[in-house]
Amino acid sequence: SRGLGDVYKRQTYYSQKRKTVKAYDASKKISAEDIDKVKALLRFSPSSVNLQPWHFVMASTAEGKSRIAKSTDELYPFNSPSIHNASNVIVFASRLEADEEHLKALLAQEETDGRFAGDPETFRAGMDAGRKMFIDLHKGQLNDVKHWMDKQVYLNLGQFLLGVSALGIDATPMEGIDTGVLDKEFGLTEKGFSSLFIVTLGYSDAKNDFNAALPKSRLPYETILTEV
């Protein structure tokens, strides 16, 4: 229990410490070792029925960041400097469809990773049926399957922001982008995805980041929490 308590303290600390960066120090780059950890955060995020309906584009070069900045230069120019000055920028995209090809790929990976030990055929069939049950629910009765998959990507974002904060990396999630520009620039539609938002990563430029010194502001528990 002591170990779990330590984990809780760290999570609470980093959730309170994390702030949205408004200006990045262009001279500071994330180490290759930490970038590997950043990638792992993206890959191992939870998703409903392990659907993993996402794709990511990571820009680590000036050229790559300029390509992403095309989505802000015209409509959201105030976001462009952060894209250029950040160490890395990630585009988060969601699947357009939960098609049979993707579902088969998930089953194959789960089998490779040992998820169907004991009675592989039974567990494999059960996983496939359970996943399709929820997909069919959102396709039919709820008619929101694309929105449902988008929400899984936002679930990834929540874990991602806390995770990079624990690594000492600053981040800024941005919806102020032209997703159509990103989809065209990286051929996402043809790959079966649509962009949702981007996240810039790096280290705050304390002298120019007005948000760095401001206290966090959140509504009190009595406003947001009902205990029964």
PDB file of C-alpha atoms in Angstrom:
ATOM      1  CA  SER A   1       0.000   0.000   0.000  1.00  0.00           C
ATOM      2  CA  ARG A   2       2.956   2.286   0.618  1.00  0.00           C
ATOM      3  CA  GLY A   3       4.016   1.865  -2.993  1.00  0.00           C
ATOM      4  CA  LEU A   4       0.514   2.722  -4.236  1.00  0.00           C
ATOM      5  CA  GLY A   5       0.490   5.722  -1.938  1.00  0.00           C
ATOM      6  CA  ASP A   6       3.721   6.946  -3.479  1.00  0.00           C
ATOM      7  CA  VAL A   7       2.235   6.534  -6.970  1.00  0.00           C
ATOM      8  CA  TYR A   8      -0.838   8.528  -5.912  1.00  0.00           C
ATOM      9  CA  LYS A   9       1.323  11.312  -4.510  1.00  0.00           C
ATOM     10  CA  ARG A  10       3.329  11.498  -7.722  1.00  0.00           C
ATOM     11  CA  GLN A  11       0.203  11.518  -9.904  1.00  0.00           C
ATOM     12  CA  THR A  12      -1.406  14.215  -7.779  1.00  0.00           C
ATOM     13  CA  TYR A  13       1.774  16.264  -7.844  1.00  0.00           C
ATOM     14  CA  TYR A  14       2.155  16.118 -11.606  1.00  0.00           C
ATOM     15  CA  SER A  15      -1.534  16.777 -12.287  1.00  0.00           C
ATOM     16  CA  GLN A  16      -1.281  19.929 -10.187  1.00  0.00           C
ATOM     17  CA  LYS A  17       2.148  20.879 -11.548  1.00  0.00           C
ATOM     18  CA  ARG A  18       1.206  20.495 -15.213  1.00  0.00           C
ATOM     19  CA  LYS A  19       0.390  23.713 -17.052  1.00  0.00           C
ATOM     20  CA  THR A  20      -0.378  24.553 -20.639  1.00  0.00           C
ATOM     21  CA  VAL A  21       2.742  26.176 -22.062  1.00  0.00           C
ATOM     22  CA  LYS A  22       2.277  29.431 -23.958  1.00  0.00           C
ATOM     23  CA  ALA A  23       5.888  29.885 -25.114  1.00  0.00           C
ATOM     24  CA  TYR A  24       8.633  27.328 -25.749  1.00  0.00           C
ATOM     25  CA  ASP A  25      12.402  27.572 -25.435  1.00  0.00           C
ATOM     26  CA  ALA A  26      13.535  26.641 -28.953  1.00  0.00           C
ATOM     27  CA  SER A  27      17.055  25.835 -27.742  1.00  0.00           C
ATOM     28  CA  LYS A  28      15.902  22.970 -25.517  1.00  0.00           C
ATOM     29  CA  LYS A  29      15.250  19.575 -27.091  1.00  0.00           C
ATOM     30  CA  ILE A  30      13.750  16.414 -25.632  1.00  0.00           C
ATOM     31  CA  SER A  31      16.309  13.614 -25.356  1.00  0.00           C
ATOM     32  CA  ALA A  32      16.050  10.516 -27.547  1.00  0.00           C
ATOM     33  CA  GLU A  33      15.565   8.433 -24.405  1.00  0.00           C
ATOM     34  CA  ASP A  34      12.572  10.522 -23.335  1.00  0.00           C
ATOM     35  CA  ILE A  35      11.130  10.500 -26.865  1.00  0.00           C
ATOM     36  CA  ASP A  36      11.025   6.696 -26.647  1.00  0.00           C
ATOM     37  CA  LYS A  37       9.005   7.074 -23.431  1.00  0.00           C
ATOM     38  CA  VAL A  38       6.714   9.597 -25.125  1.00  0.00           C
ATOM     39  CA  LYS A  39       6.031   7.104 -27.899  1.00  0.00           C
ATOM     40  CA  ALA A  40       5.248   4.411 -25.330  1.00  0.00           C
ATOM     41  CA  LEU A  41       2.671   6.694 -23.705  1.00  0.00           C
ATOM     42  CA  LEU A  42       0.897   7.006 -27.049  1.00  0.00           C
ATOM     43  CA  ARG A  43       0.978   3.278 -27.721  1.00  0.00           C
ATOM     44  CA  PHE A  44      -0.085   1.954 -24.337  1.00  0.00           C
ATOM     45  CA  SER A  45      -3.030   4.242 -23.665  1.00  0.00           C
ATOM     46  CA  PRO A  46      -6.299   2.511 -22.713  1.00  0.00           C
ATOM     47  CA  SER A  47      -9.200   2.469 -25.173  1.00  0.00           C
ATOM     48  CA  SER A  48     -12.690   1.021 -25.130  1.00  0.00           C
ATOM     49  CA  VAL A  49     -12.580  -2.723 -25.985  1.00  0.00           C
ATOM     50  CA  ASN A  50      -8.900  -2.173 -26.833  1.00  0.00           C
ATOM     51  CA  LEU A  51      -9.988  -0.638 -30.141  1.00  0.00           C
ATOM     52  CA  GLN A  52      -6.931   1.645 -30.422  1.00  0.00           C
ATOM     53  CA  PRO A  53      -8.604   3.779 -33.111  1.00  0.00           C
ATOM     54  CA  TRP A  54      -5.711   6.210 -33.519  1.00  0.00           C
ATOM     55  CA  HIS A  55      -2.789   7.249 -35.629  1.00  0.00           C
ATOM     56  CA  PHE A  56      -0.080   9.789 -34.792  1.00  0.00           C
ATOM     57  CA  VAL A  57       2.255  11.981 -36.807  1.00  0.00           C
ATOM     58  CA  MET A  58       5.322  13.158 -34.863  1.00  0.00           C
ATOM     59  CA  ALA A  59       7.364  16.064 -36.170  1.00  0.00           C
ATOM     60  CA  SER A  60      10.896  16.357 -34.785  1.00  0.00           C
ATOM     61  CA  THR A  61      12.504  18.470 -37.490  1.00  0.00           C
ATOM     62  CA  ALA A  62      12.036  22.078 -38.566  1.00  0.00           C
ATOM     63  CA  GLU A  63      10.614  20.848 -41.870  1.00  0.00           C
ATOM     64  CA  GLY A  64       8.148  18.550 -40.156  1.00  0.00           C
ATOM     65  CA  LYS A  65       6.993  21.259 -37.765  1.00  0.00           C
ATOM     66  CA  SER A  66       6.557  23.682 -40.674  1.00  0.00           C
ATOM     67  CA  ARG A  67       4.270  21.174 -42.360  1.00  0.00           C
ATOM     68  CA  ILE A  68       2.105  21.012 -39.230  1.00  0.00           C
ATOM     69  CA  ALA A  69       2.173  24.813 -38.904  1.00  0.00           C
ATOM     70  CA  LYS A  70       0.402  25.048 -42.258  1.00  0.00           C
ATOM     71  CA  SER A  71      -2.722  24.162 -40.264  1.00  0.00           C
ATOM     72  CA  THR A  72      -2.378  27.269 -38.072  1.00  0.00           C
ATOM     73  CA  ASP A  73      -0.638  29.898 -40.196  1.00  0.00           C
ATOM     74  CA  GLU A  74      -3.823  31.214 -41.814  1.00  0.00           C
ATOM     75  CA  LEU A  75      -6.636  30.763 -39.278  1.00  0.00           C
ATOM     76  CA  TYR A  76      -4.744  30.443 -35.977  1.00  0.00           C
ATOM     77  CA  PRO A  77      -1.425  32.287 -36.430  1.00  0.00           C
ATOM     78  CA  PHE A  78      -1.094  32.766 -32.664  1.00  0.00           C
ATOM     79  CA  ASN A  79      -0.431  29.005 -32.389  1.00  0.00           C
ATOM     80  CA  SER A  80       2.286  28.872 -35.050  1.00  0.00           C
ATOM     81  CA  PRO A  81       5.210  30.083 -32.868  1.00  0.00           C
ATOM     82  CA  SER A  82       4.670  27.288 -30.353  1.00  0.00           C
ATOM     83  CA  ILE A  83       4.711  24.724 -33.160  1.00  0.00           C
ATOM     84  CA  HIS A  84       7.992  26.063 -34.561  1.00  0.00           C
ATOM     85  CA  ASN A  85       9.699  26.506 -31.181  1.00  0.00           C
ATOM     86  CA  ALA A  86       8.593  23.254 -29.562  1.00  0.00           C
ATOM     87  CA  SER A  87      10.985  20.340 -29.530  1.00  0.00           C
ATOM     88  CA  ASN A  88       8.418  17.968 -31.040  1.00  0.00           C
ATOM     89  CA  VAL A  89       4.838  18.196 -32.253  1.00  0.00           C
ATOM     90  CA  ILE A  90       2.354  15.338 -32.464  1.00  0.00           C
ATOM     91  CA  VAL A  91      -0.790  15.146 -34.573  1.00  0.00           C
ATOM     92  CA  PHE A  92      -3.503  12.975 -33.011  1.00  0.00           C
ATOM     93  CA  ALA A  93      -5.863  11.390 -35.536  1.00  0.00           C
ATOM     94  CA  SER A  94      -8.863   9.080 -35.247  1.00  0.00           C
ATOM     95  CA  ARG A  95     -10.052   6.269 -37.481  1.00  0.00           C
ATOM     96  CA  LEU A  96     -12.852   7.005 -39.921  1.00  0.00           C
ATOM     97  CA  GLU A  97     -14.200   3.455 -39.624  1.00  0.00           C
ATOM     98  CA  ALA A  98     -13.803   0.422 -37.395  1.00  0.00           C
ATOM     99  CA  ASP A  99     -13.456  -1.853 -40.409  1.00  0.00           C
ATOM    100  CA  GLU A 100     -12.902  -5.595 -40.551  1.00  0.00           C
ATOM    101  CA  GLU A 101      -9.257  -5.218 -41.558  1.00  0.00           C
ATOM    102  CA  HIS A 102      -8.498  -3.254 -38.387  1.00  0.00           C
ATOM    103  CA  LEU A 103     -10.429  -5.701 -36.196  1.00  0.00           C
ATOM    104  CA  LYS A 104      -8.465  -8.632 -37.627  1.00  0.00           C
ATOM    105  CA  ALA A 105      -5.197  -6.785 -37.025  1.00  0.00           C
ATOM    106  CA  LEU A 106      -6.190  -6.231 -33.386  1.00  0.00           C
ATOM    107  CA  LEU A 107      -6.967  -9.917 -32.888  1.00  0.00           C
ATOM    108  CA  ALA A 108      -3.689 -10.960 -34.499  1.00  0.00           C
ATOM    109  CA  GLN A 109      -1.711  -8.607 -32.250  1.00  0.00           C
ATOM    110  CA  GLU A 110      -3.581  -9.739 -29.127  1.00  0.00           C
ATOM    111  CA  GLU A 111      -2.810 -13.334 -30.011  1.00  0.00           C
ATOM    112  CA  THR A 112       0.863 -12.527 -30.604  1.00  0.00           C
ATOM    113  CA  ASP A 113       0.990 -10.766 -27.234  1.00  0.00           C
ATOM    114  CA  GLY A 114      -0.438 -13.805 -25.441  1.00  0.00           C
ATOM    115  CA  ARG A 115      -3.906 -12.467 -24.660  1.00  0.00           C
ATOM    116  CA  PHE A 116      -5.592 -15.775 -25.591  1.00  0.00           C
ATOM    117  CA  ALA A 117      -3.631 -18.191 -23.433  1.00  0.00           C
ATOM    118  CA  GLY A 118      -5.298 -21.437 -22.306  1.00  0.00           C
ATOM    119  CA  ASP A 119      -8.037 -21.815 -24.912  1.00  0.00           C
ATOM    120  CA  PRO A 120      -6.986 -19.511 -27.776  1.00  0.00           C
ATOM    121  CA  GLU A 121      -9.895 -20.181 -30.121  1.00  0.00           C
ATOM    122  CA  THR A 122     -12.541 -19.602 -27.459  1.00  0.00           C
ATOM    123  CA  PHE A 123     -10.931 -16.447 -26.077  1.00  0.00           C
ATOM    124  CA  ARG A 124     -10.230 -15.102 -29.553  1.00  0.00           C
ATOM    125  CA  ALA A 125     -13.840 -15.605 -30.642  1.00  0.00           C
ATOM    126  CA  GLY A 126     -15.123 -14.081 -27.419  1.00  0.00           C
ATOM    127  CA  MET A 127     -12.948 -10.995 -27.789  1.00  0.00           C
ATOM    128  CA  ASP A 128     -13.988 -10.542 -31.394  1.00  0.00           C
ATOM    129  CA  ALA A 129     -17.689 -10.910 -30.556  1.00  0.00           C
ATOM    130  CA  GLY A 130     -17.502  -8.553 -27.580  1.00  0.00           C
ATOM    131  CA  ARG A 131     -15.681  -5.858 -29.543  1.00  0.00           C
ATOM    132  CA  LYS A 132     -18.115  -6.101 -32.456  1.00  0.00           C
ATOM    133  CA  MET A 133     -21.072  -5.921 -30.059  1.00  0.00           C
ATOM    134  CA  PHE A 134     -20.024  -2.463 -28.905  1.00  0.00           C
ATOM    135  CA  ILE A 135     -19.096  -1.332 -32.406  1.00  0.00           C
ATOM    136  CA  ASP A 136     -22.505  -2.418 -33.689  1.00  0.00           C
ATOM    137  CA  LEU A 137     -24.169  -0.599 -30.770  1.00  0.00           C
ATOM    138  CA  HIS A 138     -22.479   2.636 -31.763  1.00  0.00           C
ATOM    139  CA  LYS A 139     -23.046   2.073 -35.473  1.00  0.00           C
ATOM    140  CA  GLY A 140     -26.711   1.209 -35.100  1.00  0.00           C
ATOM    141  CA  GLN A 141     -28.633   2.201 -31.995  1.00  0.00           C
ATOM    142  CA  LEU A 142     -26.454   5.167 -30.986  1.00  0.00           C
ATOM    143  CA  ASN A 143     -25.353   6.151 -34.491  1.00  0.00           C
ATOM    144  CA  ASP A 144     -22.163   7.755 -33.183  1.00  0.00           C
ATOM    145  CA  VAL A 145     -19.364   5.338 -33.996  1.00  0.00           C
ATOM    146  CA  LYS A 146     -17.009   8.044 -35.350  1.00  0.00           C
ATOM    147  CA  HIS A 147     -17.638  10.246 -32.319  1.00  0.00           C
ATOM    148  CA  TRP A 148     -17.110   7.223 -30.052  1.00  0.00           C
ATOM    149  CA  MET A 149     -13.726   6.542 -31.627  1.00  0.00           C
ATOM    150  CA  ASP A 150     -12.789  10.221 -31.369  1.00  0.00           C
ATOM    151  CA  LYS A 151     -13.448  10.012 -27.626  1.00  0.00           C
ATOM    152  CA  GLN A 152     -10.952   7.169 -27.338  1.00  0.00           C
ATOM    153  CA  VAL A 153      -8.288   9.462 -28.803  1.00  0.00           C
ATOM    154  CA  TYR A 154      -9.151  12.124 -26.219  1.00  0.00           C
ATOM    155  CA  LEU A 155      -8.808   9.430 -23.556  1.00  0.00           C
ATOM    156  CA  ASN A 156      -5.293   8.884 -24.897  1.00  0.00           C
ATOM    157  CA  LEU A 157      -4.648  12.627 -24.628  1.00  0.00           C
ATOM    158  CA  GLY A 158      -5.571  12.738 -20.942  1.00  0.00           C
ATOM    159  CA  GLN A 159      -3.115  10.012 -20.039  1.00  0.00           C
ATOM    160  CA  PHE A 160      -0.519  11.468 -22.369  1.00  0.00           C
ATOM    161  CA  LEU A 161      -0.515  14.915 -20.747  1.00  0.00           C
ATOM    162  CA  LEU A 162      -0.078  13.459 -17.285  1.00  0.00           C
ATOM    163  CA  GLY A 163       2.611  11.077 -18.529  1.00  0.00           C
ATOM    164  CA  VAL A 164       4.780  13.691 -20.215  1.00  0.00           C
ATOM    165  CA  SER A 165       4.435  15.910 -17.143  1.00  0.00           C
ATOM    166  CA  ALA A 166       5.856  13.058 -15.057  1.00  0.00           C
ATOM    167  CA  LEU A 167       8.822  13.030 -17.463  1.00  0.00           C
ATOM    168  CA  GLY A 168       9.395  16.737 -16.830  1.00  0.00           C
ATOM    169  CA  ILE A 169       8.247  17.618 -20.357  1.00  0.00           C
ATOM    170  CA  ASP A 170       5.946  20.570 -20.999  1.00  0.00           C
ATOM    171  CA  ALA A 171       3.010  20.250 -23.386  1.00  0.00           C
ATOM    172  CA  THR A 172       0.226  22.205 -25.046  1.00  0.00           C
ATOM    173  CA  PRO A 173      -2.856  20.503 -26.538  1.00  0.00           C
ATOM    174  CA  MET A 174      -4.261  22.540 -29.445  1.00  0.00           C
ATOM    175  CA  GLU A 175      -7.598  22.332 -31.198  1.00  0.00           C
ATOM    176  CA  GLY A 176      -6.891  25.674 -32.867  1.00  0.00           C
ATOM    177  CA  ILE A 177      -5.844  23.992 -36.104  1.00  0.00           C
ATOM    178  CA  ASP A 178      -7.326  23.507 -39.548  1.00  0.00           C
ATOM    179  CA  THR A 179      -7.810  19.747 -39.557  1.00  0.00           C
ATOM    180  CA  GLY A 180      -8.549  19.716 -43.270  1.00  0.00           C
ATOM    181  CA  VAL A 181      -5.079  21.111 -43.946  1.00  0.00           C
ATOM    182  CA  LEU A 182      -3.450  18.444 -41.778  1.00  0.00           C
ATOM    183  CA  ASP A 183      -5.474  15.645 -43.350  1.00  0.00           C
ATOM    184  CA  LYS A 184      -4.340  16.747 -46.803  1.00  0.00           C
ATOM    185  CA  GLU A 185      -0.727  17.444 -45.824  1.00  0.00           C
ATOM    186  CA  PHE A 186      -0.190  13.966 -44.365  1.00  0.00           C
ATOM    187  CA  GLY A 187      -2.624  11.985 -46.515  1.00  0.00           C
ATOM    188  CA  LEU A 188      -4.619  10.991 -43.452  1.00  0.00           C
ATOM    189  CA  THR A 189      -7.986  10.603 -45.185  1.00  0.00           C
ATOM    190  CA  GLU A 190      -6.510   8.156 -47.688  1.00  0.00           C
ATOM    191  CA  LYS A 191      -5.074   6.181 -44.773  1.00  0.00           C
ATOM    192  CA  GLY A 192      -8.498   6.028 -43.120  1.00  0.00           C
ATOM    193  CA  PHE A 193      -8.027   8.705 -40.450  1.00  0.00           C
ATOM    194  CA  SER A 194      -8.963  12.282 -39.639  1.00  0.00           C
ATOM    195  CA  SER A 195      -6.929  14.643 -37.470  1.00  0.00           C
ATOM    196  CA  LEU A 196      -8.446  15.952 -34.223  1.00  0.00           C
ATOM    197  CA  PHE A 197      -5.812  18.070 -32.488  1.00  0.00           C
ATOM    198  CA  ILE A 198      -2.080  18.489 -32.016  1.00  0.00           C
ATOM    199  CA  VAL A 199       0.169  18.513 -28.953  1.00  0.00           C
ATOM    200  CA  THR A 200       3.367  20.533 -28.810  1.00  0.00           C
ATOM    201  CA  LEU A 201       6.131  19.204 -26.558  1.00  0.00           C
ATOM    202  CA  GLY A 202       9.266  20.759 -25.138  1.00  0.00           C
ATOM    203  CA  TYR A 203      10.282  23.096 -22.353  1.00  0.00           C
ATOM    204  CA  SER A 204       8.755  26.387 -21.306  1.00  0.00           C
ATOM    205  CA  ASP A 205      10.458  29.666 -22.098  1.00  0.00           C
ATOM    206  CA  ALA A 206       9.919  31.028 -18.596  1.00  0.00           C
ATOM    207  CA  LYS A 207      10.677  34.635 -19.585  1.00  0.00           C
ATOM    208  CA  ASN A 208       7.968  34.720 -22.257  1.00  0.00           C
ATOM    209  CA  ASP A 209       5.490  32.105 -21.001  1.00  0.00           C
ATOM    210  CA  PHE A 210       2.936  34.201 -19.130  1.00  0.00           C
ATOM    211  CA  ASN A 211       1.135  31.093 -17.892  1.00  0.00           C
ATOM    212  CA  ALA A 212       4.198  29.596 -16.183  1.00  0.00           C
ATOM    213  CA  ALA A 213       3.991  31.768 -13.063  1.00  0.00           C
ATOM    214  CA  LEU A 214       0.198  31.883 -12.765  1.00  0.00           C
ATOM    215  CA  PRO A 215      -1.554  29.708 -10.154  1.00  0.00           C
ATOM    216  CA  LYS A 216      -3.830  26.937 -11.374  1.00  0.00           C
ATOM    217  CA  SER A 217      -7.550  27.683 -11.149  1.00  0.00           C
ATOM    218  CA  ARG A 218     -10.159  24.952 -10.691  1.00  0.00           C
ATOM    219  CA  LEU A 219     -13.725  24.927  -9.369  1.00  0.00           C
ATOM    220  CA  PRO A 220     -14.101  23.702  -5.764  1.00  0.00           C
ATOM    221  CA  TYR A 221     -15.119  20.123  -4.935  1.00  0.00           C
ATOM    222  CA  GLU A 222     -18.587  21.171  -3.774  1.00  0.00           C
ATOM    223  CA  THR A 223     -19.257  22.453  -7.282  1.00  0.00           C
ATOM    224  CA  ILE A 224     -17.934  19.506  -9.302  1.00  0.00           C
ATOM    225  CA  LEU A 225     -18.364  16.503  -6.998  1.00  0.00           C
ATOM    226  CA  THR A 226     -21.494  14.790  -5.674  1.00  0.00           C
ATOM    227  CA  GLU A 227     -20.800  12.086  -3.107  1.00  0.00           C
ATOM    228  CA  VAL A 228     -23.550   9.531  -2.377  1.00  0.00           C
TER     229      VAL A 228
END
